[in-house]
Coordinates of C-alpha atoms in Angstrom, one line a residue:
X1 CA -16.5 -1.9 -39.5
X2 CA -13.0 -2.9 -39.0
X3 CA -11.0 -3.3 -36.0
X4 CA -8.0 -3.9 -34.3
X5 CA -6.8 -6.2 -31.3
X6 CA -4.5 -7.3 -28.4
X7 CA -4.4 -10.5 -27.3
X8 CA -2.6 -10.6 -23.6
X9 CA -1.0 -13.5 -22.7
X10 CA -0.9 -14.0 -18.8
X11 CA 0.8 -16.5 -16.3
X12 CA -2.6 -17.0 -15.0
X13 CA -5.3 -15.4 -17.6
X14 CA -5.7 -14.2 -20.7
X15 CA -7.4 -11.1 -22.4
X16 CA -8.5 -9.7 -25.7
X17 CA -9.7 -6.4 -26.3
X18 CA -10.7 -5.5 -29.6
X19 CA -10.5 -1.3 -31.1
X20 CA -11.8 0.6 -34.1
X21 CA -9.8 2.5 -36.0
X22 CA -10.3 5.8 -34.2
X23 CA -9.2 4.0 -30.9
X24 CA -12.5 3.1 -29.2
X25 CA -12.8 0.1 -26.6
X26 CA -15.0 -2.2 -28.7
X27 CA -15.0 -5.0 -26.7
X28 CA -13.0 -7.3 -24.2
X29 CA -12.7 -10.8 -22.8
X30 CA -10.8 -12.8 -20.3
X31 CA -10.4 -16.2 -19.2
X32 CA -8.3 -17.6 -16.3
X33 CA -6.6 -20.8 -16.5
X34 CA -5.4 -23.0 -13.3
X35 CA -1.4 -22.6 -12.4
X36 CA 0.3 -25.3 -10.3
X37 CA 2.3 -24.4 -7.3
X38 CA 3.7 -27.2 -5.6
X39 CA 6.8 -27.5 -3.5
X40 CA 9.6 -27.8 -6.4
X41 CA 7.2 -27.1 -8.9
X42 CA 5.5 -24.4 -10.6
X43 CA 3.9 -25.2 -13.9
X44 CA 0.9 -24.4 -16.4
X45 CA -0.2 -26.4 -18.9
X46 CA 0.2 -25.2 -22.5
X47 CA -3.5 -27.3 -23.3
X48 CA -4.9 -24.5 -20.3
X49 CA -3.8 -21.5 -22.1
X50 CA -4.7 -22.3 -25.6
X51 CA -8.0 -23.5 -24.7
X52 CA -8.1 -19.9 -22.7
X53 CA -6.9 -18.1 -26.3
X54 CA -9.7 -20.3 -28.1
X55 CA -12.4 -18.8 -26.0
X56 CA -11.4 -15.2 -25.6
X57 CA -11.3 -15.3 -29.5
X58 CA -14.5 -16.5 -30.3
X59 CA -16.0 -14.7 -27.6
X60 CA -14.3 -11.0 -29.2
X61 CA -15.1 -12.5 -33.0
X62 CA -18.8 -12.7 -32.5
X63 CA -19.0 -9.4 -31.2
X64 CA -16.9 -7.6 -33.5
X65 CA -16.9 -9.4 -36.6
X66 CA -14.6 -7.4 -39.0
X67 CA -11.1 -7.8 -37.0
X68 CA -8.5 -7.0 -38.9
X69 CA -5.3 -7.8 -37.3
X70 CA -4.6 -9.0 -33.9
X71 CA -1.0 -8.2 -32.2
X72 CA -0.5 -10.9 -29.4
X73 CA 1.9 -10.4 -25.7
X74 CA 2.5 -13.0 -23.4
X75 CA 4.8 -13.4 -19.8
X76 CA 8.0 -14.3 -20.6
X77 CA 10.8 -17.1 -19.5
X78 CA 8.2 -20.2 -19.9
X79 CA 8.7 -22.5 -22.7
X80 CA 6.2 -24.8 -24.5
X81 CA 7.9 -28.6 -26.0
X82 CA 5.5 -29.9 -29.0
X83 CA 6.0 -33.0 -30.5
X84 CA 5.9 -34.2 -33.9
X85 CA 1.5 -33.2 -34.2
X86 CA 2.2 -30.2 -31.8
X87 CA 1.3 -31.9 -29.1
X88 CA 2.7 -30.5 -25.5
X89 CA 4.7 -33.0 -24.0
X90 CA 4.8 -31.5 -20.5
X91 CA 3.6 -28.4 -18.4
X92 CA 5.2 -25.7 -19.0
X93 CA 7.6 -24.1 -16.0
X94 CA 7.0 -20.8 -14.3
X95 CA 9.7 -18.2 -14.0
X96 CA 9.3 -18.8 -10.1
X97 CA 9.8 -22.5 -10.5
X98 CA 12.9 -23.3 -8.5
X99 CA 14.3 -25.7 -10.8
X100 CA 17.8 -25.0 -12.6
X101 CA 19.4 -23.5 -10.0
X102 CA 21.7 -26.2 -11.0
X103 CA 22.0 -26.0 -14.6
X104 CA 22.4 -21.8 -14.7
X105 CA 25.5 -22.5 -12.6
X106 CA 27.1 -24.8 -15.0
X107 CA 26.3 -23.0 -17.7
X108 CA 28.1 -19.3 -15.6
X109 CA 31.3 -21.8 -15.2
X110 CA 31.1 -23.0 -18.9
X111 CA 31.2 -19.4 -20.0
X112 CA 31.7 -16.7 -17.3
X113 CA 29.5 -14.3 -15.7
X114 CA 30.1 -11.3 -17.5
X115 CA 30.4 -13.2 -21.1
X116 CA 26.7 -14.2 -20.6
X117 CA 25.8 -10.9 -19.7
X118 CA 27.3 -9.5 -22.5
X119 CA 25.6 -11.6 -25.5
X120 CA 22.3 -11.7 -23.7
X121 CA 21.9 -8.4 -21.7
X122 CA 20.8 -10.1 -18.4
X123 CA 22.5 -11.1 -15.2
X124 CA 22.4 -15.1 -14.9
X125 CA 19.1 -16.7 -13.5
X126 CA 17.5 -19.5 -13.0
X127 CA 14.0 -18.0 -13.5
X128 CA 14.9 -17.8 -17.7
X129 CA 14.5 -20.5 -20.1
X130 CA 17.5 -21.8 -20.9
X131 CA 18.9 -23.5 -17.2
X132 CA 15.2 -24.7 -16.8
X133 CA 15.5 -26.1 -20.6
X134 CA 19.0 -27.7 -19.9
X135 CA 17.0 -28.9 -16.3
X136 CA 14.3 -31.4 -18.6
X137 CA 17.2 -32.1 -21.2
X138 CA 19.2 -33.9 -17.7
X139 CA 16.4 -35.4 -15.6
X140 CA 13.7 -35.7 -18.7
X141 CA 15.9 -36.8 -21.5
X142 CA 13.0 -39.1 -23.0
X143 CA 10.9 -35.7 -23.6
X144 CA 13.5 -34.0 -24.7
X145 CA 13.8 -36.7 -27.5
X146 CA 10.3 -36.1 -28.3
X147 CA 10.5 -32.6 -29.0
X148 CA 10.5 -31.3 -32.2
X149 CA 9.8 -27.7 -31.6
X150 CA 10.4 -25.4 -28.6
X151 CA 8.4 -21.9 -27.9
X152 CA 7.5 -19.6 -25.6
X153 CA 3.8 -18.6 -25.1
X154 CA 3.8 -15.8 -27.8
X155 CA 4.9 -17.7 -30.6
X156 CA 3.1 -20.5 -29.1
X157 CA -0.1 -19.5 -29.7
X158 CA 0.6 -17.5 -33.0
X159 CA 2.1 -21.1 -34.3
X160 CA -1.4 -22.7 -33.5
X161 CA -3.3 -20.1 -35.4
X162 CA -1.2 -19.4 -38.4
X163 CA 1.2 -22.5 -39.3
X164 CA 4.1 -19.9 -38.4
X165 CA 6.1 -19.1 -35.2
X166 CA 7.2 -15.8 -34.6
X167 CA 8.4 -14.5 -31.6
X168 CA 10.4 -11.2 -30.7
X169 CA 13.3 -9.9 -29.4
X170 CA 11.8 -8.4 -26.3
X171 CA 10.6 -12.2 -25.6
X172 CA 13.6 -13.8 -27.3
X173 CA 15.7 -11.9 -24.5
X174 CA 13.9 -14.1 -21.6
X175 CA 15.3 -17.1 -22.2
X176 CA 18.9 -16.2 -21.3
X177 CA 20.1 -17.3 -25.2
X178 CA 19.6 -14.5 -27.3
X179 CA 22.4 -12.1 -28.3
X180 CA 20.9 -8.5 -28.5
X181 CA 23.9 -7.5 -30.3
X182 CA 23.8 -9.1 -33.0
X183 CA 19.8 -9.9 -32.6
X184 CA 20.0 -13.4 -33.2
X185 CA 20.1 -16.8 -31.2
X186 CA 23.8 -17.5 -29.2
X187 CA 25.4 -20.3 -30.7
X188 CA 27.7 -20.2 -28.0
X189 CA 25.2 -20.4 -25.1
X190 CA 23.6 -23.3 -26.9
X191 CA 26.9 -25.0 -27.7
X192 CA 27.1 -25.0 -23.9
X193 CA 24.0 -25.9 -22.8
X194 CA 23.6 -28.8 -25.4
X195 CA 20.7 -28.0 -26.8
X196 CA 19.7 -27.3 -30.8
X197 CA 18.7 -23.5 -31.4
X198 CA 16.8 -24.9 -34.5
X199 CA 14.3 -25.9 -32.2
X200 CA 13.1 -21.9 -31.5
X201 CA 11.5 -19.9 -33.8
X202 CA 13.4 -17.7 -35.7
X203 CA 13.7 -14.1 -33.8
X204 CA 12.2 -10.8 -35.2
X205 CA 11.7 -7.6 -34.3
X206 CA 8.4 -6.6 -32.8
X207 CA 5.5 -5.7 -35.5
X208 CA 7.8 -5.8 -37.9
X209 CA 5.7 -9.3 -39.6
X210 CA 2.8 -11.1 -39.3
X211 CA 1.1 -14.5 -40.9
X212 CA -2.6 -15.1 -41.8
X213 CA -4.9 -17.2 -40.2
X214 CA -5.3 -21.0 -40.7
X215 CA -8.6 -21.5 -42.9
X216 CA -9.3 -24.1 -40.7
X217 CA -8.7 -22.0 -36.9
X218 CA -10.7 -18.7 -39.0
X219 CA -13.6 -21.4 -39.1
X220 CA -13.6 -23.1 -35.9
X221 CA -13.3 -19.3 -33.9
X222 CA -15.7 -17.1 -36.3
X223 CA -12.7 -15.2 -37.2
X224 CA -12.1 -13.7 -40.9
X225 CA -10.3 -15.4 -42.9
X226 CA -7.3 -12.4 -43.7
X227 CA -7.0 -11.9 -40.1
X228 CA -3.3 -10.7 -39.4
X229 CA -1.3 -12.2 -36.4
X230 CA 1.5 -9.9 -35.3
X231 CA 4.1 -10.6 -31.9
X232 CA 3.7 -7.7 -30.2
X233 CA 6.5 -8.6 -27.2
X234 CA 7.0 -9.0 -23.6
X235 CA 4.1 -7.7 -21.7
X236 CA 6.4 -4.5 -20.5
X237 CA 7.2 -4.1 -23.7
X238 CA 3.6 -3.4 -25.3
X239 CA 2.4 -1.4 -22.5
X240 CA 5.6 1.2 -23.6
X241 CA 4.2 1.1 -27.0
X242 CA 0.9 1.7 -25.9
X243 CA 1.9 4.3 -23.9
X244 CA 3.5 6.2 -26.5
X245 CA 7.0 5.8 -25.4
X246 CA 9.7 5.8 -28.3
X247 CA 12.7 7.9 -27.5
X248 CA 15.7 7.5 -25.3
X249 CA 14.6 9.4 -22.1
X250 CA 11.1 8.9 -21.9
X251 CA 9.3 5.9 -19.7
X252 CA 6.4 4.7 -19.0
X253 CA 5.1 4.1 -15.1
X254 CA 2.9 0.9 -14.9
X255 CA 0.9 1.2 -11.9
X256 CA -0.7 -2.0 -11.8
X257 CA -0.5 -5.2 -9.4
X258 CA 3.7 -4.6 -10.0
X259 CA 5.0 -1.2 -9.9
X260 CA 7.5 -0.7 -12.9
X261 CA 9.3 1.8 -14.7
X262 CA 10.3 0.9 -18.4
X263 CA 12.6 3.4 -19.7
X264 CA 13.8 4.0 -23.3
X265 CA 17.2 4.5 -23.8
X266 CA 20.1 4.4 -26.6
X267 CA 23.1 2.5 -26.9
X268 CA 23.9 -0.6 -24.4
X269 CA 25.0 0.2 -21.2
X270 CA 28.6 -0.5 -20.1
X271 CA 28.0 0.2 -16.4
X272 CA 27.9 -3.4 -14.4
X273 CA 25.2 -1.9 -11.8
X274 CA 22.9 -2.2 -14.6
X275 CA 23.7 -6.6 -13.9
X276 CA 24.0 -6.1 -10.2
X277 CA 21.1 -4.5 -9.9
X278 CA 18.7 -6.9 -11.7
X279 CA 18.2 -4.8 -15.0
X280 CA 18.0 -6.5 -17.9
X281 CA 18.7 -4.4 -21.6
X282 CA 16.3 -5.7 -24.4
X283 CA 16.3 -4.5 -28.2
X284 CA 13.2 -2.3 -28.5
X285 CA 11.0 -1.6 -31.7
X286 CA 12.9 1.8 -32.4
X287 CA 16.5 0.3 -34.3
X288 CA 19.8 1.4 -31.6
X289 CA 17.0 1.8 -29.0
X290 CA 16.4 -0.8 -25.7
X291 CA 14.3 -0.5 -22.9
X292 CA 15.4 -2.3 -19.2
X293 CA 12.8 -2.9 -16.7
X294 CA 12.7 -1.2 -12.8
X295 CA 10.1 -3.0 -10.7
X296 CA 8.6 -3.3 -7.4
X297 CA 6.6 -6.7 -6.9
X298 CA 4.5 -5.0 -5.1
X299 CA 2.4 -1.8 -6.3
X300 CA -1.0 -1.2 -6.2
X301 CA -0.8 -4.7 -4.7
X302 CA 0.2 -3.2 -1.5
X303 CA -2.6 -0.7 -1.7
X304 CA -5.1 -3.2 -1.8
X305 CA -3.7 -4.9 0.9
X306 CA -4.1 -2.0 3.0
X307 CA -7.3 -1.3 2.0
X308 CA -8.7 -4.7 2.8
X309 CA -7.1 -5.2 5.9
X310 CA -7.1 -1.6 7.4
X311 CA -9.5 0.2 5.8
X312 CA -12.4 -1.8 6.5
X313 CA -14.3 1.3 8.2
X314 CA -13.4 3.5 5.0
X315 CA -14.7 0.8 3.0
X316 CA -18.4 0.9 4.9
X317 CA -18.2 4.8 5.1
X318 CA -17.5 4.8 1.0
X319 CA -20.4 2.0 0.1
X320 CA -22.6 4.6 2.4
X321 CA -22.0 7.8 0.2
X322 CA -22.2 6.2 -2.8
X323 CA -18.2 6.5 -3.5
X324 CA -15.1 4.4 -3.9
X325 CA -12.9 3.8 -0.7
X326 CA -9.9 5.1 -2.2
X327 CA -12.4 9.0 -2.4
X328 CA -13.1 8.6 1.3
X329 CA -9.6 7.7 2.1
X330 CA -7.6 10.9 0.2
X331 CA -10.4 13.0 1.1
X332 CA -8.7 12.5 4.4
X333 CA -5.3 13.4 3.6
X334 CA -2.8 15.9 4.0
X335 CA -1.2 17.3 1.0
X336 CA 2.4 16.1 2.6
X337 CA 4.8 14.0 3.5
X338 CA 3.9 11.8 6.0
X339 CA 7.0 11.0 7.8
X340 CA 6.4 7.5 7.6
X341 CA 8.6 4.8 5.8
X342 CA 6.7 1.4 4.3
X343 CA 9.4 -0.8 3.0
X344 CA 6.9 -2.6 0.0
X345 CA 8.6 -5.9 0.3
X346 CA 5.4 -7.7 1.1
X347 CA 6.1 -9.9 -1.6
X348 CA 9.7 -10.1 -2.1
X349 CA 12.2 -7.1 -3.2
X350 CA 12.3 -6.9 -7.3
X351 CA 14.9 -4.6 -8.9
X352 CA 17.8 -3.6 -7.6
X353 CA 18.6 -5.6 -4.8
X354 CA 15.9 -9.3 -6.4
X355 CA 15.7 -10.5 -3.0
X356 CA 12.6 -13.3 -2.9
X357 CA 13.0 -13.9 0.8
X358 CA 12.4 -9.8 1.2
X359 CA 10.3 -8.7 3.9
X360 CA 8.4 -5.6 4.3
X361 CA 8.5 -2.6 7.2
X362 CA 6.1 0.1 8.3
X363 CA 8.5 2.5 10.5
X364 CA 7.8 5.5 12.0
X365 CA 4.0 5.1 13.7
X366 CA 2.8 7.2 16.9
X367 CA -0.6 7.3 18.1
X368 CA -1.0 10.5 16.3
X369 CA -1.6 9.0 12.6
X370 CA -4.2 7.9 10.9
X371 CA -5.7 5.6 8.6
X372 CA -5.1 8.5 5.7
X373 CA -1.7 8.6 6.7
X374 CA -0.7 5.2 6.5
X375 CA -2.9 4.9 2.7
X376 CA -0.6 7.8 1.8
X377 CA 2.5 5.8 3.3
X378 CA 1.7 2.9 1.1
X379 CA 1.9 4.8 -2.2
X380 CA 4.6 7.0 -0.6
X381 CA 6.9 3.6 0.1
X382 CA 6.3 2.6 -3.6
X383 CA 7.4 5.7 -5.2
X384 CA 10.4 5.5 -2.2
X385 CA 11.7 2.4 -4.2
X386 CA 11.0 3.5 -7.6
X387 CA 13.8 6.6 -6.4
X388 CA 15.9 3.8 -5.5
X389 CA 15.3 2.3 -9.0
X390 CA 15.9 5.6 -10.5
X391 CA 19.0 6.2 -8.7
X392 CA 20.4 3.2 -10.1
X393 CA 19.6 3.5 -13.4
X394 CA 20.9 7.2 -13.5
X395 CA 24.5 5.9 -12.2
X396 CA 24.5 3.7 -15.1
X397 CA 23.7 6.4 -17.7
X398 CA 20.0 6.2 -18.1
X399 CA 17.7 8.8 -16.9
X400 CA 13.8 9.1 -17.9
X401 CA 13.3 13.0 -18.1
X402 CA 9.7 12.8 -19.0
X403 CA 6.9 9.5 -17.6
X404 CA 3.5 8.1 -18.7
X405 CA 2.0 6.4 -16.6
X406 CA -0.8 3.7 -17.4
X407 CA -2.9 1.3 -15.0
X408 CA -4.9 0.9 -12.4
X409 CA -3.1 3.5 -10.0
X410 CA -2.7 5.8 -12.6
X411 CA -6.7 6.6 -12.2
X412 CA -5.5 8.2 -8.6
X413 CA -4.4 11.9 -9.0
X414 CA -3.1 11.9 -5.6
X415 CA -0.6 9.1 -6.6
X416 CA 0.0 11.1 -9.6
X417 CA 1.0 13.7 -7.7
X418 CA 3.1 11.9 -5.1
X419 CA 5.2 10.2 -8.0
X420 CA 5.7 13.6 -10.1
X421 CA 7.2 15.2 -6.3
X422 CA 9.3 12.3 -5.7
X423 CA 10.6 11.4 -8.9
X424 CA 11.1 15.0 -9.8
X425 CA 9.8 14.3 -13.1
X426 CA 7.0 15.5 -15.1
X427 CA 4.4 12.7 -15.4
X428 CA 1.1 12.1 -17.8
X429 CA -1.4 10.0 -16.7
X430 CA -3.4 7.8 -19.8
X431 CA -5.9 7.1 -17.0
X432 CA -6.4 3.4 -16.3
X433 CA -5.6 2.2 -20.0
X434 CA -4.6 -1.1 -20.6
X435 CA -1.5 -0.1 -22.6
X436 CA -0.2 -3.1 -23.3
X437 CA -3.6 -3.7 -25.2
X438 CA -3.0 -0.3 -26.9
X439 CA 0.3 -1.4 -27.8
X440 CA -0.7 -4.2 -29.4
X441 CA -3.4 -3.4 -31.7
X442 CA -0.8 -0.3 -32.4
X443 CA 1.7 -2.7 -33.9
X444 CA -0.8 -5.4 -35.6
X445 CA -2.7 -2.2 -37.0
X446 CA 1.2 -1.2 -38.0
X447 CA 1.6 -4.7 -40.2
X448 CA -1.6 -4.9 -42.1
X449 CA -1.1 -0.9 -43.2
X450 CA -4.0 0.5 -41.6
X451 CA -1.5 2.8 -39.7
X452 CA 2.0 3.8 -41.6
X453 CA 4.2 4.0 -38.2
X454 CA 3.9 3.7 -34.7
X455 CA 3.9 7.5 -34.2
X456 CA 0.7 7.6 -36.6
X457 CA -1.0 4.3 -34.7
X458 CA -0.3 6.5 -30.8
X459 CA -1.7 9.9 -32.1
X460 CA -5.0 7.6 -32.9
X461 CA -5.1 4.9 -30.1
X462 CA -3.4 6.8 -26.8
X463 CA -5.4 9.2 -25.2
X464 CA -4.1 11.5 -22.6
X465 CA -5.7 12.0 -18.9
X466 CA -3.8 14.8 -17.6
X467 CA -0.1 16.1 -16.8
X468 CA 1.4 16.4 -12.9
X469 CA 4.4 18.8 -12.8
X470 CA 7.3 18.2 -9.8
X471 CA 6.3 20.8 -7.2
X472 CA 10.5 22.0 -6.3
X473 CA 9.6 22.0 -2.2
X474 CA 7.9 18.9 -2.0
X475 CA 10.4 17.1 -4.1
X476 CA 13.0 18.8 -1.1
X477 CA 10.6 17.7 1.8
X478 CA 10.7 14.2 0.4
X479 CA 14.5 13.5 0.0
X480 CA 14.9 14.1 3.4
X481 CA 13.0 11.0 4.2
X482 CA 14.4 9.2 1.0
X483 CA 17.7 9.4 2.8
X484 CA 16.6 7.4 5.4
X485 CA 14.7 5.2 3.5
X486 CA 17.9 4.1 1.7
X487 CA 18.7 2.8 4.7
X488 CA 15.6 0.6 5.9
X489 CA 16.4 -2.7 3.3
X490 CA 19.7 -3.4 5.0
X491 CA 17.9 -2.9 8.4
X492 CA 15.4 -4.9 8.2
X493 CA 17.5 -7.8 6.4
X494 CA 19.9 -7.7 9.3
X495 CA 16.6 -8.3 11.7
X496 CA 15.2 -10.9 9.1
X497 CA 18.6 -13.1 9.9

């Protein structure tokens, strides 16, 4: 039997889960890997990861010998130096690491603000690759003497098995040096940041190629021997292909551990609030097409908080009745608005305001509520700053008319429903897929020819839950509280200083 795969590159773990050919779960495997998070530091070490991708891979090759082609995603920003045998030379750094604060500064005065935004379609961070590269090339000069080749976890781990790095332009986008007009590395920004582009892999459009296995890695992980590895993208960017999302104004709703909205869109945005805001526009896998990315840090993160520090008598009542606490909780709840406003900032603020020092808010408790009502504020507050996302992106041109929504939270119809009212969008739910799985076996399956096109690899691998329509009065009831949610950020940042 044949079959397909995704391999998901994580910050802290990585996944493979392996598909036949008429889209059923065969098989999956993870493996976490230790992440370093010291004061000035925050780093993984290349050896942890591929060691991780070793051991996923043989684990998912002697279950399901015939793979056929395996599309890989990974995190983006961090980048991998090898030496002359492809050696690491030093962890790799975390988009949270604080280092090149610095350097991104230098590099904004070198060239301008609006210049780098331009070529590279992202406001000027210290979280991408290139100010943390130009950080190791000033106070690591001796390793930066020693590299010979410079890659980012996707092509990292495609280079290991095949001989070949490829990497995409969803992932070339992270590191703050790839032009997306002209889809190729910035002379310029490496001109000015004094470091060698020839030391990337050369940039290509997602599923568009893929190399064969080393004889030697097919051997040592029980793999076959013709087995196909495709780059898939940035993690965002194969859950929207494995959500079935193509076309300028549809989107896809992840509802996992990070609430975001990926929406598909045409042209590149002139509007500077897309910069402001946080939004960065990447080249997509349909040509004139990009996607941006509207996020939350905290999504169904914030429901599990809740539910492990406030629900603990739900939680006794479920394991009693044989159900799940989330049943017993929205058995209890009122089909409504709850009045209440939870500011999600429990971990930060992402998109539009990408304020780390963020705090959240619960506003609006009397004695009257109950632990329904607050489970229902939770998920109400996220979809309060997805509006706000929405808003944004609207003002700048881009408005989804249509979501799918994939993940953990998208198993909740009561969420479902919530987001379709507020959003005022009609939603489809693809259950608690991993779409980003999907979306990768949907392009590897695309470059060995077992599928002719994307549209013919989603009407096989996507499966659709069920469709919420906006209900016109609820979506009423709720912009009168959105209007004074749009006010609680600045309130509680005054408080926070």
């Amino acid at each position: 039997m044949m079959a397909l795969g995704g391999l998901d590159i994580g910050s802290t773990g990585c996944k493979v889960t392996i598909y036949d050919e008429q889209g059923n779960d065969l098989y999956r495997s993870y493996r976490d890997y230790p992440v370093a998070r010291n004061v000035g530091e925050h780093e993984v070490r290349p050896e942890d990861i591929w060691q991780g991708v070793q051991e996923v891979l043989k684990d998912a090759a002697a279950h399901c010998p015939g793979i056929r082609a395996l599309g890989v995603s990974s995190f983006g920003e961090s980048c991998v130096l090898l030496d002359e045998q492809d050696r690491p030379i030093r962890p790799a750094m975390l988009y949270t690491d604080p280092r090149g604060v610095q350097e991104c500064q230098e590099l904004e005065e070198k060239l301008g603000k609006e210049r780098l935004e331009q070529i590279t379609g992202v406001a000027p961070h210290s979280m991408y690759s290139m100010p943390k590269l130009m950080w190791i090339l000033r106070h690591c000069p001796e390793d930066f003497k020693r590299t010979k080749r410079i890659l980012m976890m996707e092509d990292y781990v495609i280079y290991l098995l095949t001989g070949h790095g490829l990497l995409d332009y969803s992932l070339a986008t992270r590191t703050m040096a790839f032009d997306i007009r002209s889809l190729c590395w910035s002379e310029e920004i490496f001109s000015a940041a004094g470091i060698d582009p020839g030391l990337f892999s050369e940039p290509i459009l997602s599923g568009s190629k893929g190399e064969k296995i080393l004889p030697h890695m097919a051997e040592a992980l029980g793999l076959p021997l013709d087995l196909l590895l495709v780059p898939a993208g940035h993690d965002q960017v194969a859950a929207a292909i494995g959500s079935g999302v193509f076309g300028a104004g549809q989107a896809v709703d992840g509802a996992g551990t990070v609430e975001c909205i990926t929406p598909v869109f045409s042209g590149i945005p002139t509007d500077r609030r897309i910069y402001d805001g946080g939004y960065a526009v990447v080249p997509y896998v349909t040509p004139g097409t990009y996607v941006t990315y509207a996020f939350s840090f905290t999504g169904g993160a914030l429901v599990s908080w809740f539910v492990e520090n406030c629900a603990r008598a739900q939680k006794q009542e479920a394991k009693e009745q044989g159900k799940s606490v989330y049943e017993v909780l929205e058995a209890g709840m009122k089909d409504e608005p709850t009045g209440l406003l939870v500011l999600p900032h429990f971990a930060g603020a992402g998109t539009p305001y990408m304020d780390t020092e963020a705090a959240g808010a619960i506003v609006g408790l009397t004695l009257c509520h109950h632990t329904s009502d607050l489970y229902r504020a939770m998920m109400e507050g996220v979809v309060y700053e997805m509006m706000l996302n929405m808003e944004h992106l609207e003002a700048a041109g881009i408005r989804p008319e249509r979501l799918r929504a994939t993940g953990g939270g998208a198993a909740s119809r009561v969420w479902m429903q919530i987001k379709a009212d507020m959003l005022n969008v009609p939603l489809v739910s693809l259950g608690n897929a991993e779409a980003g799985a999907v979306g990768c076996a949907m392009v590897s399956g695309v470059a060995a020819g077992v599928f002719k096109d994307l549209a013919e690899a989603a009407s096989v691998l996507i499966k659709e839950k069920e469709t919420y329509l906006p209900r016109p009065a609820m979506h009423e009831a709720y912009r009168k509280h959105y209007q004074r949610y749009q006010k609680l950020y600045e309130a509680v940042r005054l408080l926070r200083n």
